[in-house]
mmCIF file of C-alpha atoms and ligand atoms in Angstrom:
data_model
loop_
_atom_site.group_PDB
_atom_site.id
_atom_site.type_symbol
_atom_site.label_atom_id
_atom_site.label_comp_id
_atom_site.label_asym_id
_atom_site.label_seq_id
_atom_site.Cartn_x
_atom_site.Cartn_y
_atom_site.Cartn_z
ATOM 1 C CA MET A 1 308.819 111.944 84.376
ATOM 2 C CA ALA A 2 307.174 109.625 81.960
ATOM 3 C CA LYS A 3 308.277 109.995 78.339
ATOM 4 C CA LYS A 4 305.795 112.036 76.402
ATOM 5 C CA ASN A 5 304.282 110.338 73.457
ATOM 6 C CA ALA A 6 303.164 112.721 70.711
ATOM 7 C CA ASP A 7 300.417 110.307 69.612
ATOM 8 C CA ALA A 8 298.974 110.086 73.101
ATOM 9 C CA PRO A 9 297.286 113.219 74.357
ATOM 10 C CA ASP A 10 296.999 113.492 78.111
ATOM 11 C CA LEU A 11 293.271 113.460 77.708
ATOM 12 C CA ASP A 12 293.270 109.624 77.409
ATOM 13 C CA GLN A 13 294.683 108.470 80.630
ATOM 14 C CA LYS A 14 292.803 111.277 82.338
ATOM 15 C CA ALA A 15 289.570 109.883 80.903
ATOM 16 C CA PHE A 16 290.383 106.484 82.365
ATOM 17 C CA VAL A 17 291.597 107.619 85.750
ATOM 18 C CA GLU A 18 288.751 110.245 86.194
ATOM 19 C CA ALA A 19 286.120 107.670 85.160
ATOM 20 C CA THR A 20 287.368 105.270 87.787
ATOM 21 C CA SER A 21 287.409 107.818 90.632
ATOM 22 C CA GLU A 22 284.149 109.410 89.571
ATOM 23 C CA ALA A 23 282.443 106.013 89.506
ATOM 24 C CA LYS A 24 283.993 105.018 92.862
ATOM 25 C CA SER A 25 282.672 108.103 94.610
ATOM 26 C CA ARG A 26 279.282 107.688 92.997
ATOM 27 C CA TYR A 27 278.977 104.098 94.215
ATOM 28 C CA GLY A 28 280.276 104.989 97.661
ATOM 29 C CA ARG A 29 281.270 102.675 100.416
ATOM 30 C CA PHE A 30 279.545 99.770 102.049
ATOM 31 C CA ASN A 31 279.851 99.654 105.804
ATOM 32 C CA LEU A 32 279.297 96.424 107.652
ATOM 33 C CA ALA A 33 279.286 96.040 111.379
ATOM 34 C CA ILE A 34 280.529 92.700 112.494
ATOM 35 C CA VAL A 35 279.792 91.914 116.161
ATOM 36 C CA GLY A 36 281.004 89.030 118.244
ATOM 37 C CA SER A 37 283.388 87.813 120.915
ATOM 38 C CA SER A 38 287.078 87.634 120.142
ATOM 39 C CA GLY A 39 287.997 84.429 118.356
ATOM 40 C CA VAL A 40 284.553 83.610 116.891
ATOM 41 C CA GLY A 41 285.988 84.042 113.296
ATOM 42 C CA LYS A 42 285.059 87.632 112.423
ATOM 43 C CA SER A 43 288.330 88.488 110.654
ATOM 44 C CA SER A 44 288.289 85.180 108.786
ATOM 45 C CA LEU A 45 284.801 85.930 107.486
ATOM 46 C CA VAL A 46 285.759 89.365 106.303
ATOM 47 C CA ASN A 47 288.775 87.947 104.615
ATOM 48 C CA ALA A 48 286.771 85.156 102.877
ATOM 49 C CA VAL A 49 283.961 87.446 101.670
ATOM 50 C CA PHE A 50 285.809 90.644 100.844
ATOM 51 C CA GLY A 51 289.347 89.375 100.196
ATOM 52 C CA ARG A 52 290.936 91.852 102.591
ATOM 53 C CA ASP A 53 293.133 90.704 105.359
ATOM 54 C CA TRP A 54 293.125 93.867 107.537
ATOM 55 C CA ALA A 55 294.163 91.967 110.574
ATOM 56 C CA LYS A 56 297.604 91.697 108.952
ATOM 57 C CA VAL A 57 297.716 95.146 107.505
ATOM 58 C CA GLY A 58 296.700 96.721 110.819
ATOM 59 C CA ARG A 59 295.097 99.806 109.317
ATOM 60 C CA GLY A 60 292.411 99.844 111.929
ATOM 61 C CA LEU A 61 291.400 103.008 113.552
ATOM 62 C CA PRO A 62 290.720 102.270 117.213
ATOM 63 C CA VAL A 63 287.556 104.186 117.863
ATOM 64 C CA THR A 64 286.796 103.208 121.427
ATOM 65 C CA ARG A 65 287.775 100.213 123.428
ATOM 66 C CA GLY A 66 286.380 97.131 121.728
ATOM 67 C CA VAL A 67 285.565 98.893 118.443
ATOM 68 C CA GLN A 68 287.769 99.185 115.417
ATOM 69 C CA PHE A 69 287.079 100.677 111.976
ATOM 70 C CA TYR A 70 288.850 99.393 108.909
ATOM 71 C CA SER A 71 288.200 100.925 105.558
ATOM 72 C CA ASP A 72 289.175 101.449 101.947
ATOM 73 C CA ASP A 73 287.309 102.956 98.990
ATOM 74 C CA SER A 74 284.547 100.420 98.740
ATOM 75 C CA LEU A 75 284.350 98.803 102.121
ATOM 76 C CA GLY A 76 284.196 99.826 105.822
ATOM 77 C CA ILE A 77 284.224 97.301 108.613
ATOM 78 C CA TRP A 78 283.073 98.198 112.133
ATOM 79 C CA ASP A 79 284.674 95.382 114.140
ATOM 80 C CA VAL A 80 282.859 95.272 117.447
ATOM 81 C CA GLU A 81 284.348 92.810 119.806
ATOM 82 C CA GLY A 82 284.862 92.122 123.443
ATOM 83 C CA PHE A 83 282.345 93.349 125.916
ATOM 84 C CA GLU A 84 283.986 93.910 129.186
ATOM 85 C CA ILE A 85 283.002 91.064 131.290
ATOM 86 C CA GLY A 86 282.360 92.045 134.949
ATOM 87 C CA SER A 87 281.944 95.686 133.939
ATOM 88 C CA PRO A 88 279.235 97.481 135.873
ATOM 89 C CA VAL A 89 277.872 98.668 132.419
ATOM 90 C CA PRO A 90 275.616 96.021 130.958
ATOM 91 C CA PRO A 91 276.584 94.723 127.405
ATOM 92 C CA ALA A 92 273.517 96.348 125.748
ATOM 93 C CA GLN A 93 274.581 99.702 127.259
ATOM 94 C CA GLN A 94 278.125 99.206 126.104
ATOM 95 C CA LEU A 95 276.855 98.466 122.660
ATOM 96 C CA ARG A 96 274.564 101.464 122.735
ATOM 97 C CA ASP A 97 277.647 103.651 123.600
ATOM 98 C CA HIS A 98 279.512 102.075 120.699
ATOM 99 C CA LEU A 99 276.615 102.783 118.327
ATOM 100 C CA ASN A 100 276.424 106.412 119.508
ATOM 101 C CA ALA A 101 280.149 106.769 118.776
ATOM 102 C CA ILE A 102 279.622 105.383 115.344
ATOM 103 C CA ALA A 103 276.616 107.606 114.661
ATOM 104 C CA ALA A 104 278.736 110.683 115.422
ATOM 105 C CA HIS A 105 280.829 109.875 112.326
ATOM 106 C CA SER A 106 280.020 111.226 108.888
ATOM 107 C CA GLY A 107 277.421 109.648 106.592
ATOM 108 C CA ASP A 108 279.959 107.542 104.677
ATOM 109 C CA HIS A 109 280.682 105.663 107.927
ATOM 110 C CA GLN A 110 277.122 104.615 108.754
ATOM 111 C CA ILE A 111 276.305 100.935 109.097
ATOM 112 C CA SER A 112 274.259 99.191 106.416
ATOM 113 C CA VAL A 113 273.979 95.663 107.697
ATOM 114 C CA VAL A 114 275.132 93.814 110.870
ATOM 115 C CA TRP A 115 276.571 90.356 111.040
ATOM 116 C CA TYR A 116 276.080 89.161 114.603
ATOM 117 C CA CYS A 117 278.502 86.259 114.979
ATOM 118 C CA VAL A 118 278.139 83.335 117.354
ATOM 119 C CA GLN A 119 280.133 80.180 117.280
ATOM 120 C CA ALA A 120 278.092 77.154 116.198
ATOM 121 C CA ASN A 121 279.179 75.056 119.097
ATOM 122 C CA ASP A 122 277.571 77.365 121.606
ATOM 123 C CA ASP A 123 274.238 75.926 122.429
ATOM 124 C CA ARG A 124 272.064 79.072 122.688
ATOM 125 C CA LEU A 125 272.204 82.803 122.683
ATOM 126 C CA THR A 126 272.972 84.422 126.075
ATOM 127 C CA PRO A 127 270.621 87.078 127.558
ATOM 128 C CA ALA A 128 273.386 89.594 126.640
ATOM 129 C CA ASP A 129 273.339 88.491 122.979
ATOM 130 C CA ILE A 130 269.537 88.882 122.946
ATOM 131 C CA ALA A 131 269.712 92.314 124.515
ATOM 132 C CA MET A 132 272.353 93.446 121.973
ATOM 133 C CA ILE A 133 270.437 92.152 119.006
ATOM 134 C CA ARG A 134 267.334 94.003 120.228
ATOM 135 C CA GLU A 135 269.425 97.174 120.559
ATOM 136 C CA LEU A 136 270.706 96.846 116.959
ATOM 137 C CA ASP A 137 267.209 96.227 115.690
ATOM 138 C CA ALA A 138 265.805 99.204 117.614
ATOM 139 C CA ARG A 139 268.321 101.344 115.700
ATOM 140 C CA GLY A 140 266.810 100.140 112.422
ATOM 141 C CA LEU A 141 269.874 98.014 111.571
ATOM 142 C CA PRO A 142 269.210 94.704 109.791
ATOM 143 C CA VAL A 143 270.859 91.943 111.744
ATOM 144 C CA ILE A 144 272.051 88.604 110.260
ATOM 145 C CA LEU A 145 272.748 86.018 112.864
ATOM 146 C CA VAL A 146 275.879 84.273 111.574
ATOM 147 C CA LEU A 147 276.792 80.954 113.040
ATOM 148 C CA THR A 148 280.546 80.533 112.589
ATOM 149 C CA LYS A 149 282.897 77.580 112.433
ATOM 150 C CA VAL A 150 280.136 75.170 111.473
ATOM 151 C CA ASP A 151 281.378 71.661 110.743
ATOM 152 C CA TRP A 152 279.746 70.042 107.746
ATOM 153 C CA ILE A 153 279.704 66.295 107.917
ATOM 154 C CA LYS A 154 279.143 64.071 104.943
ATOM 155 C CA ASN A 155 276.580 61.351 105.547
ATOM 156 C CA PRO A 156 278.404 58.159 104.422
ATOM 157 C CA LEU A 157 275.197 56.544 103.215
ATOM 158 C CA THR A 158 273.438 59.381 101.362
ATOM 159 C CA GLY A 159 276.507 61.491 100.626
ATOM 160 C CA HIS A 160 274.546 64.561 101.754
ATOM 161 C CA GLN A 161 276.271 67.205 103.833
ATOM 162 C CA GLY A 162 274.765 67.937 107.200
ATOM 163 C CA VAL A 163 275.595 69.430 110.521
ATOM 164 C CA ALA A 164 276.076 67.699 113.897
ATOM 165 C CA LYS A 165 272.975 67.077 116.013
ATOM 166 C CA ASP A 166 273.877 69.750 118.632
ATOM 167 C CA VAL A 167 274.396 72.364 115.925
ATOM 168 C CA GLN A 168 271.084 71.428 114.379
ATOM 169 C CA ALA A 169 269.462 71.780 117.868
ATOM 170 C CA PHE A 170 270.923 75.278 118.140
ATOM 171 C CA VAL A 171 269.628 76.215 114.662
ATOM 172 C CA ASP A 172 266.119 74.814 115.632
ATOM 173 C CA TRP A 173 266.233 76.926 118.770
ATOM 174 C CA LEU A 174 267.220 80.006 116.747
ATOM 175 C CA ASN A 175 264.338 79.454 114.415
ATOM 176 C CA ASP A 176 261.933 79.409 117.351
ATOM 177 C CA PRO A 177 263.671 80.777 120.427
ATOM 178 C CA VAL A 178 262.136 79.995 123.838
ATOM 179 C CA ASP A 179 263.261 80.902 127.318
ATOM 180 C CA ALA A 180 264.841 77.792 128.823
ATOM 181 C CA ALA A 181 263.633 78.583 132.292
ATOM 182 C CA THR A 182 260.051 79.601 131.584
ATOM 183 C CA GLY A 183 259.361 78.005 128.220
ATOM 184 C CA GLU A 184 258.133 81.357 126.887
ATOM 185 C CA ARG A 185 258.665 82.428 123.298
ATOM 186 C CA LEU A 186 261.387 85.050 122.975
ATOM 187 C CA ARG A 187 261.470 87.834 120.431
ATOM 188 C CA VAL A 188 264.936 88.072 119.054
ATOM 189 C CA PRO A 189 264.856 90.339 115.981
ATOM 190 C CA TYR A 190 267.569 88.979 113.653
ATOM 191 C CA ARG A 191 266.343 88.816 110.110
ATOM 192 C CA ARG A 192 268.230 85.673 108.937
ATOM 193 C CA VAL A 193 270.205 82.780 110.368
ATOM 194 C CA ILE A 194 273.148 81.751 108.185
ATOM 195 C CA LEU A 195 275.501 78.831 108.865
ATOM 196 C CA THR A 196 279.038 79.391 107.827
ATOM 197 C CA SER A 197 282.538 78.231 107.886
ATOM 198 C CA THR A 198 285.620 79.694 106.254
ATOM 199 C CA ARG A 199 287.306 76.318 105.873
ATOM 200 C CA ASP A 200 286.792 72.654 106.786
ATOM 201 C CA ARG A 201 287.944 71.134 109.997
ATOM 202 C CA HIS A 202 291.274 70.263 108.514
ATOM 203 C CA GLY A 203 291.902 73.948 107.827
ATOM 204 C CA LYS A 204 291.330 73.558 104.093
ATOM 205 C CA GLY A 205 288.681 74.290 101.485
ATOM 206 C CA LYS A 206 286.782 77.395 100.494
ATOM 207 C CA GLY A 207 284.272 77.418 103.291
ATOM 208 C CA HIS A 208 280.545 76.921 103.365
ATOM 209 C CA GLY A 209 277.551 79.200 103.490
ATOM 210 C CA LEU A 210 279.387 82.253 102.310
ATOM 211 C CA GLY A 211 277.369 82.512 99.093
ATOM 212 C CA ASP A 212 274.160 82.577 101.201
ATOM 213 C CA LEU A 213 275.767 85.150 103.455
ATOM 214 C CA VAL A 214 276.455 87.555 100.568
ATOM 215 C CA THR A 215 273.071 86.968 98.956
ATOM 216 C CA GLU A 216 271.197 87.770 102.217
ATOM 217 C CA THR A 217 273.471 90.680 102.955
ATOM 218 C CA LEU A 218 272.624 92.195 99.619
ATOM 219 C CA ALA A 219 268.902 91.572 100.109
ATOM 220 C CA LEU A 220 268.901 93.362 103.512
ATOM 221 C CA ALA A 221 271.184 96.240 102.448
ATOM 222 C CA PRO A 222 269.463 99.544 101.933
ATOM 223 C CA GLU A 223 268.834 100.237 98.241
ATOM 224 C CA ARG A 224 271.387 103.004 98.024
ATOM 225 C CA ASP A 225 274.176 100.738 99.422
ATOM 226 C CA LYS A 226 273.491 97.712 97.235
ATOM 227 C CA ASP A 227 275.870 98.618 94.404
ATOM 228 C CA ALA A 228 278.649 99.434 96.880
ATOM 229 C CA PHE A 229 278.144 95.949 98.390
ATOM 230 C CA ARG A 230 278.255 94.289 94.965
ATOM 231 C CA ILE A 231 281.575 96.029 94.376
ATOM 232 C CA ALA A 232 283.086 95.394 97.795
ATOM 233 C CA GLN A 233 282.384 91.616 97.892
ATOM 234 C CA ARG A 234 284.522 89.168 95.974
ATOM 235 C CA LEU A 235 282.495 86.028 95.833
ATOM 236 C CA ASN A 236 279.765 86.825 93.259
ATOM 237 C CA LEU A 237 281.180 87.796 89.871
ATOM 238 C CA PRO A 238 277.883 87.703 87.972
ATOM 239 C CA TRP A 239 276.755 90.717 90.035
ATOM 240 C CA LYS A 240 279.697 92.658 88.702
ATOM 241 C CA ARG A 241 278.985 91.619 85.134
ATOM 242 C CA GLU A 242 275.426 92.762 85.512
ATOM 243 C CA MET A 243 276.718 96.198 86.568
ATOM 244 C CA ALA A 244 279.236 96.338 83.736
ATOM 245 C CA ARG A 245 277.049 95.401 80.847
ATOM 246 C CA PRO A 246 274.901 98.552 80.792
ATOM 247 C CA ILE A 247 278.050 100.674 80.912
ATOM 248 C CA ILE A 248 279.352 98.803 77.885
ATOM 249 C CA ALA A 249 276.000 99.271 76.055
ATOM 250 C CA THR A 250 276.051 102.967 76.785
ATOM 251 C CA ALA A 251 279.605 103.418 75.523
ATOM 252 C CA ALA A 252 278.841 101.355 72.372
ATOM 253 C CA ALA A 253 275.893 103.672 71.647
ATOM 254 C CA ALA A 254 277.992 106.764 72.289
ATOM 255 C CA ALA A 255 280.769 105.427 69.995
ATOM 256 C CA ALA A 256 278.199 104.735 67.243
ATOM 257 C CA GLY A 257 276.837 108.236 67.799
ATOM 258 C CA ALA A 258 280.310 109.708 67.433
ATOM 259 C CA ALA A 259 280.688 107.978 64.101
ATOM 260 C CA THR A 260 277.370 108.819 62.437
ATOM 261 C CA VAL A 261 279.461 110.701 59.936
ATOM 262 C CA PRO A 262 281.973 107.982 58.996
ATOM 263 C CA LEU A 263 285.383 108.753 60.485
ATOM 264 C CA PRO A 264 288.487 108.337 58.402
ATOM 265 C CA VAL A 265 290.542 105.681 60.185
ATOM 266 C CA SER A 266 293.146 108.171 61.183
ATOM 267 C CA ASP A 267 290.499 110.079 63.171
ATOM 268 C CA ALA A 268 289.228 106.973 64.987
ATOM 269 C CA PHE A 269 291.178 108.351 67.833
ATOM 270 C CA THR A 270 288.072 110.277 68.839
ATOM 271 C CA LEU A 271 286.638 106.948 70.078
ATOM 272 C CA ALA A 272 289.520 106.603 72.552
ATOM 273 C CA PRO A 273 288.036 108.816 75.320
ATOM 274 C CA ILE A 274 284.686 106.936 75.053
ATOM 275 C CA GLN A 275 286.358 103.585 75.314
ATOM 276 C CA LEU A 276 288.759 104.629 78.161
ATOM 277 C CA THR A 277 285.861 106.181 80.164
ATOM 278 C CA MET A 278 284.018 102.908 79.803
ATOM 279 C CA MET A 279 287.101 100.987 80.889
ATOM 280 C CA GLY A 280 287.640 103.282 83.840
ATOM 281 C CA ARG A 281 284.070 102.762 85.038
ATOM 282 C CA ILE A 282 284.359 98.940 84.661
ATOM 283 C CA ALA A 283 287.589 98.976 86.680
ATOM 284 C CA ALA A 284 285.662 100.680 89.576
ATOM 285 C CA ILE A 285 283.096 97.818 89.570
ATOM 286 C CA TYR A 286 285.927 95.346 90.010
ATOM 287 C CA ASP A 287 287.311 97.538 92.726
ATOM 288 C CA LEU A 288 290.572 98.029 90.832
ATOM 289 C CA GLU A 289 292.809 101.013 91.283
ATOM 290 C CA VAL A 290 294.638 100.841 87.975
ATOM 291 C CA LYS A 291 296.067 104.271 88.610
ATOM 292 C CA THR A 292 298.083 103.041 91.570
ATOM 293 C CA MET A 293 298.795 99.636 90.011
ATOM 294 C CA LEU A 294 300.395 101.155 86.907
ATOM 295 C CA SER A 295 302.770 103.985 86.454
ATOM 296 C CA ALA A 296 301.410 107.048 84.555
ATOM 297 C CA GLY A 297 303.649 106.165 81.619
ATOM 298 C CA ALA A 298 302.534 102.590 81.488
ATOM 299 C CA LEU A 299 298.939 103.667 81.791
ATOM 300 C CA ALA A 300 299.301 106.123 78.860
ATOM 301 C CA GLN A 301 300.938 103.364 76.755
ATOM 302 C CA PHE A 302 298.129 101.029 77.576
ATOM 303 C CA GLY A 303 295.510 103.621 76.659
ATOM 304 C CA VAL A 304 297.101 104.115 73.247
ATOM 305 C CA GLN A 305 297.290 100.381 72.843
ATOM 306 C CA VAL A 306 293.615 99.713 73.398
ATOM 307 C CA ALA A 307 292.121 102.538 71.481
ATOM 308 C CA GLY A 308 292.735 105.221 69.004
ATOM 309 C CA ARG A 309 295.932 105.008 67.023
ATOM 310 C CA ALA A 310 296.451 101.295 67.707
ATOM 311 C CA LEU A 311 293.045 100.630 66.303
ATOM 312 C CA ALA A 312 293.595 102.812 63.344
ATOM 313 C CA THR A 313 296.965 101.301 62.569
ATOM 314 C CA SER A 314 295.619 97.778 62.731
ATOM 315 C CA PHE A 315 292.882 98.769 60.341
ATOM 316 C CA LEU A 316 295.354 100.171 57.893
ATOM 317 C CA LYS A 317 297.419 96.997 58.059
ATOM 318 C CA LEU A 318 294.365 94.941 57.558
ATOM 319 C CA ILE A 319 293.228 96.761 54.479
ATOM 320 C CA PRO A 320 296.050 98.536 52.716
ATOM 321 C CA GLY A 321 295.152 101.327 50.345
ATOM 322 C CA ALA A 322 293.076 103.478 52.635
ATOM 323 C CA GLY A 323 289.513 104.389 51.768
ATOM 324 C CA VAL A 324 288.529 102.702 54.963
ATOM 325 C CA VAL A 325 286.310 104.505 57.369
ATOM 326 C CA VAL A 326 284.905 103.678 60.716
ATOM 327 C CA ASN A 327 281.199 103.943 60.535
ATOM 328 C CA ALA A 328 278.601 103.806 63.316
ATOM 329 C CA ALA A 329 278.259 99.995 63.275
ATOM 330 C CA VAL A 330 281.994 99.438 63.422
ATOM 331 C CA ALA A 331 282.541 101.967 66.095
ATOM 332 C CA GLY A 332 279.713 100.440 68.191
ATOM 333 C CA ALA A 333 280.845 96.870 67.684
ATOM 334 C CA LEU A 334 284.454 97.670 68.499
ATOM 335 C CA THR A 335 283.565 99.456 71.626
ATOM 336 C CA ALA A 336 281.316 96.608 72.765
ATOM 337 C CA ALA A 337 284.022 94.055 72.106
ATOM 338 C CA THR A 338 286.607 96.185 73.810
ATOM 339 C CA GLY A 339 284.265 96.418 76.856
ATOM 340 C CA GLU A 340 283.747 92.629 77.006
ATOM 341 C CA SER A 341 287.445 91.961 76.733
ATOM 342 C CA TRP A 342 288.314 94.481 79.398
ATOM 343 C CA MET A 343 285.640 93.066 81.677
ATOM 344 C CA LYS A 344 287.260 89.648 81.413
ATOM 345 C CA ILE A 345 290.667 91.128 82.176
ATOM 346 C CA CYS A 346 289.191 92.982 85.242
ATOM 347 C CA GLU A 347 287.805 89.705 86.472
ATOM 348 C CA LEU A 348 291.164 88.045 86.149
ATOM 349 C CA LEU A 349 292.864 90.976 87.954
ATOM 350 C CA HIS A 350 290.167 91.075 90.594
ATOM 351 C CA THR A 351 290.495 87.342 91.356
ATOM 352 C CA GLY A 352 294.274 87.510 91.277
ATOM 353 C CA LYS A 353 294.587 85.254 88.294
ATOM 354 C CA ILE A 354 296.756 87.704 86.403
ATOM 355 C CA ASP A 355 299.448 90.105 87.439
ATOM 356 C CA VAL A 356 298.820 93.806 86.657
ATOM 357 C CA ARG A 357 302.418 94.206 85.524
ATOM 358 C CA LYS A 358 301.566 91.842 82.604
ATOM 359 C CA LEU A 359 298.503 93.846 81.661
ATOM 360 C CA ASP A 360 299.606 94.622 78.116
ATOM 361 C CA GLN A 361 300.528 91.011 77.406
ATOM 362 C CA GLU A 362 297.172 89.891 78.723
ATOM 363 C CA TRP A 363 295.470 92.485 76.676
ATOM 364 C CA ALA A 364 297.195 91.170 73.531
ATOM 365 C CA LYS A 365 295.773 87.757 74.380
ATOM 366 C CA TYR A 366 292.223 89.026 74.598
ATOM 367 C CA ALA A 367 292.370 91.568 71.834
ATOM 368 C CA PRO A 368 291.951 89.095 68.963
ATOM 369 C CA SER A 369 288.264 88.686 69.745
ATOM 370 C CA PHE A 370 288.006 92.464 69.336
ATOM 371 C CA MET A 371 289.902 92.505 66.081
ATOM 372 C CA ASP A 372 287.671 89.645 64.843
ATOM 373 C CA VAL A 373 284.673 91.863 65.301
ATOM 374 C CA ALA A 374 286.405 94.606 63.440
ATOM 375 C CA ARG A 375 287.484 92.379 60.586
ATOM 376 C CA LYS A 376 284.001 91.022 60.172
ATOM 377 C CA LEU A 377 282.396 94.387 60.021
ATOM 378 C CA VAL A 378 284.981 95.797 57.664
ATOM 379 C CA GLU A 379 284.788 92.797 55.397
ATOM 380 C CA ARG A 380 281.009 93.188 55.248
ATOM 381 C CA ARG A 381 281.336 96.814 54.292
ATOM 382 C CA VAL A 382 283.886 96.234 51.679
ATOM 383 C CA GLY A 383 281.798 93.340 50.258
ATOM 384 C CA ARG A 384 278.799 95.523 49.863
ATOM 385 C CA ARG A 385 280.516 98.067 47.625
HETATM 386 N N1 GDP B 401 287.643 75.348 112.170
HETATM 387 C C1 GDP B 401 287.487 76.627 111.850
HETATM 388 N N2 GDP B 401 288.295 77.568 112.404
HETATM 389 C C2 GDP B 401 288.073 78.855 112.050
HETATM 390 C C3 GDP B 401 287.106 79.177 111.110
HETATM 391 N N3 GDP B 401 287.124 80.570 111.008
HETATM 392 C C4 GDP B 401 288.121 81.055 111.778
HETATM 393 N N4 GDP B 401 288.737 79.992 112.399
HETATM 394 C C5 GDP B 401 289.867 80.082 113.324
HETATM 395 O O1 GDP B 401 289.379 80.699 114.548
HETATM 396 C C6 GDP B 401 290.440 81.622 115.070
HETATM 397 C C7 GDP B 401 289.866 82.966 115.244
HETATM 398 O O2 GDP B 401 289.530 83.533 113.990
HETATM 399 P P1 GDP B 401 289.474 85.076 113.699
HETATM 400 O O3 GDP B 401 288.945 85.267 112.360
HETATM 401 O O4 GDP B 401 290.806 85.775 113.981
HETATM 402 O O5 GDP B 401 288.452 85.543 114.800
HETATM 403 P P2 GDP B 401 288.078 87.017 115.354
HETATM 404 O O6 GDP B 401 288.854 87.208 116.639
HETATM 405 O O7 GDP B 401 286.585 86.946 115.654
HETATM 406 O O8 GDP B 401 288.413 87.971 114.316
HETATM 407 C C8 GDP B 401 291.572 81.512 114.116
HETATM 408 O O9 GDP B 401 292.528 80.584 114.603
HETATM 409 C C9 GDP B 401 290.944 80.998 112.837
HETATM 410 O O10 GDP B 401 291.822 80.262 112.052
HETATM 411 C C10 GDP B 401 286.191 78.205 110.579
HETATM 412 O O11 GDP B 401 285.316 78.406 109.803
HETATM 413 N N5 GDP B 401 286.437 76.925 110.991
HETATM 414 MG MG1 MG B 402 289.517 89.794 114.485
#
């Protein structure tokens, strides 16, 4: 059992943990179907875009032969691979059967967007590919045609990056597909063609085209799934900041509202639940599970450190002799500064740049900016007297 701290009511960590889980369930899960032959690079793409290496974890739920479902709170992956070659059932029918099996699952399993993956060094789509893409489209699923393992070559004269001639010929064909035998235009209803690699040909680097892939995936995602996608992906941090800022603004306004009657510093603890709820919601946006990352005791300690008593004590140290109150402006500014600092820490945790076990040390590093705001506001107040 964690040691009980008389200054830290249970309310606090509960506010944080509940805000995270409530936000997570409100945002829901983004489910992606990724279709392609074994070895085209599906798992590598998932890993590069979502930062999850499920192939290693092996948490897949084998649904039917050739289909696996991997999931956590924010992301579900339908990994559809391997159509049985030589089977009497045509590939489009096999896919139809898979899609029926998926449709039988509950609403939080349903596919938002499909990445149909083909290796860039293939020279065109097969009739089976075309039939399967038509099948996906007929189900109302937006399909992105993802060319994988594209080699980018730097032109030694211009310095521009380009793709090899045969890959360019494939892309040209995809932009205006015609039947090789009859010369007739083909209708292949993918919505975008994106060229990707998850590394360079030497097995290094960050990859290519992944930013376009997330941008187009977001654009094609149904409105109700867009926030879940912003949370699940790991490449675009500005999207997460855009989601966090209104939460900070709301909390700052609530804190100001709670202090319309100036609070004696010792009562500033009433701001803690507002701030911790804000922090819990922001943690959800960065797909962090602070509850499982920290022990309950450490979490409670942390809650006390960021808000409430810690704030009050710092104030008292700052201006000895009491008479100091937290007014609406101070409460709002502090809450906003706390939110901004916490957002930075969440980014660092999310990108693996800091270790959760050093959370309190990291917080101490970022906290000065928050104390600076406090000092300024308090100085202004005192100066006006
Ligand atoms: N050159 C190159 N190899 C890749 C790329 N992406 C994946 N691979 C390699 O292709 C193989 C198959 O990748 P994997 O992601 O397991 O494919 P999956 O079977 O479709 O899930 C692995 O050896 C990967 O290292 C890429 O962008 N470029
Ligand atoms: Mg795989």
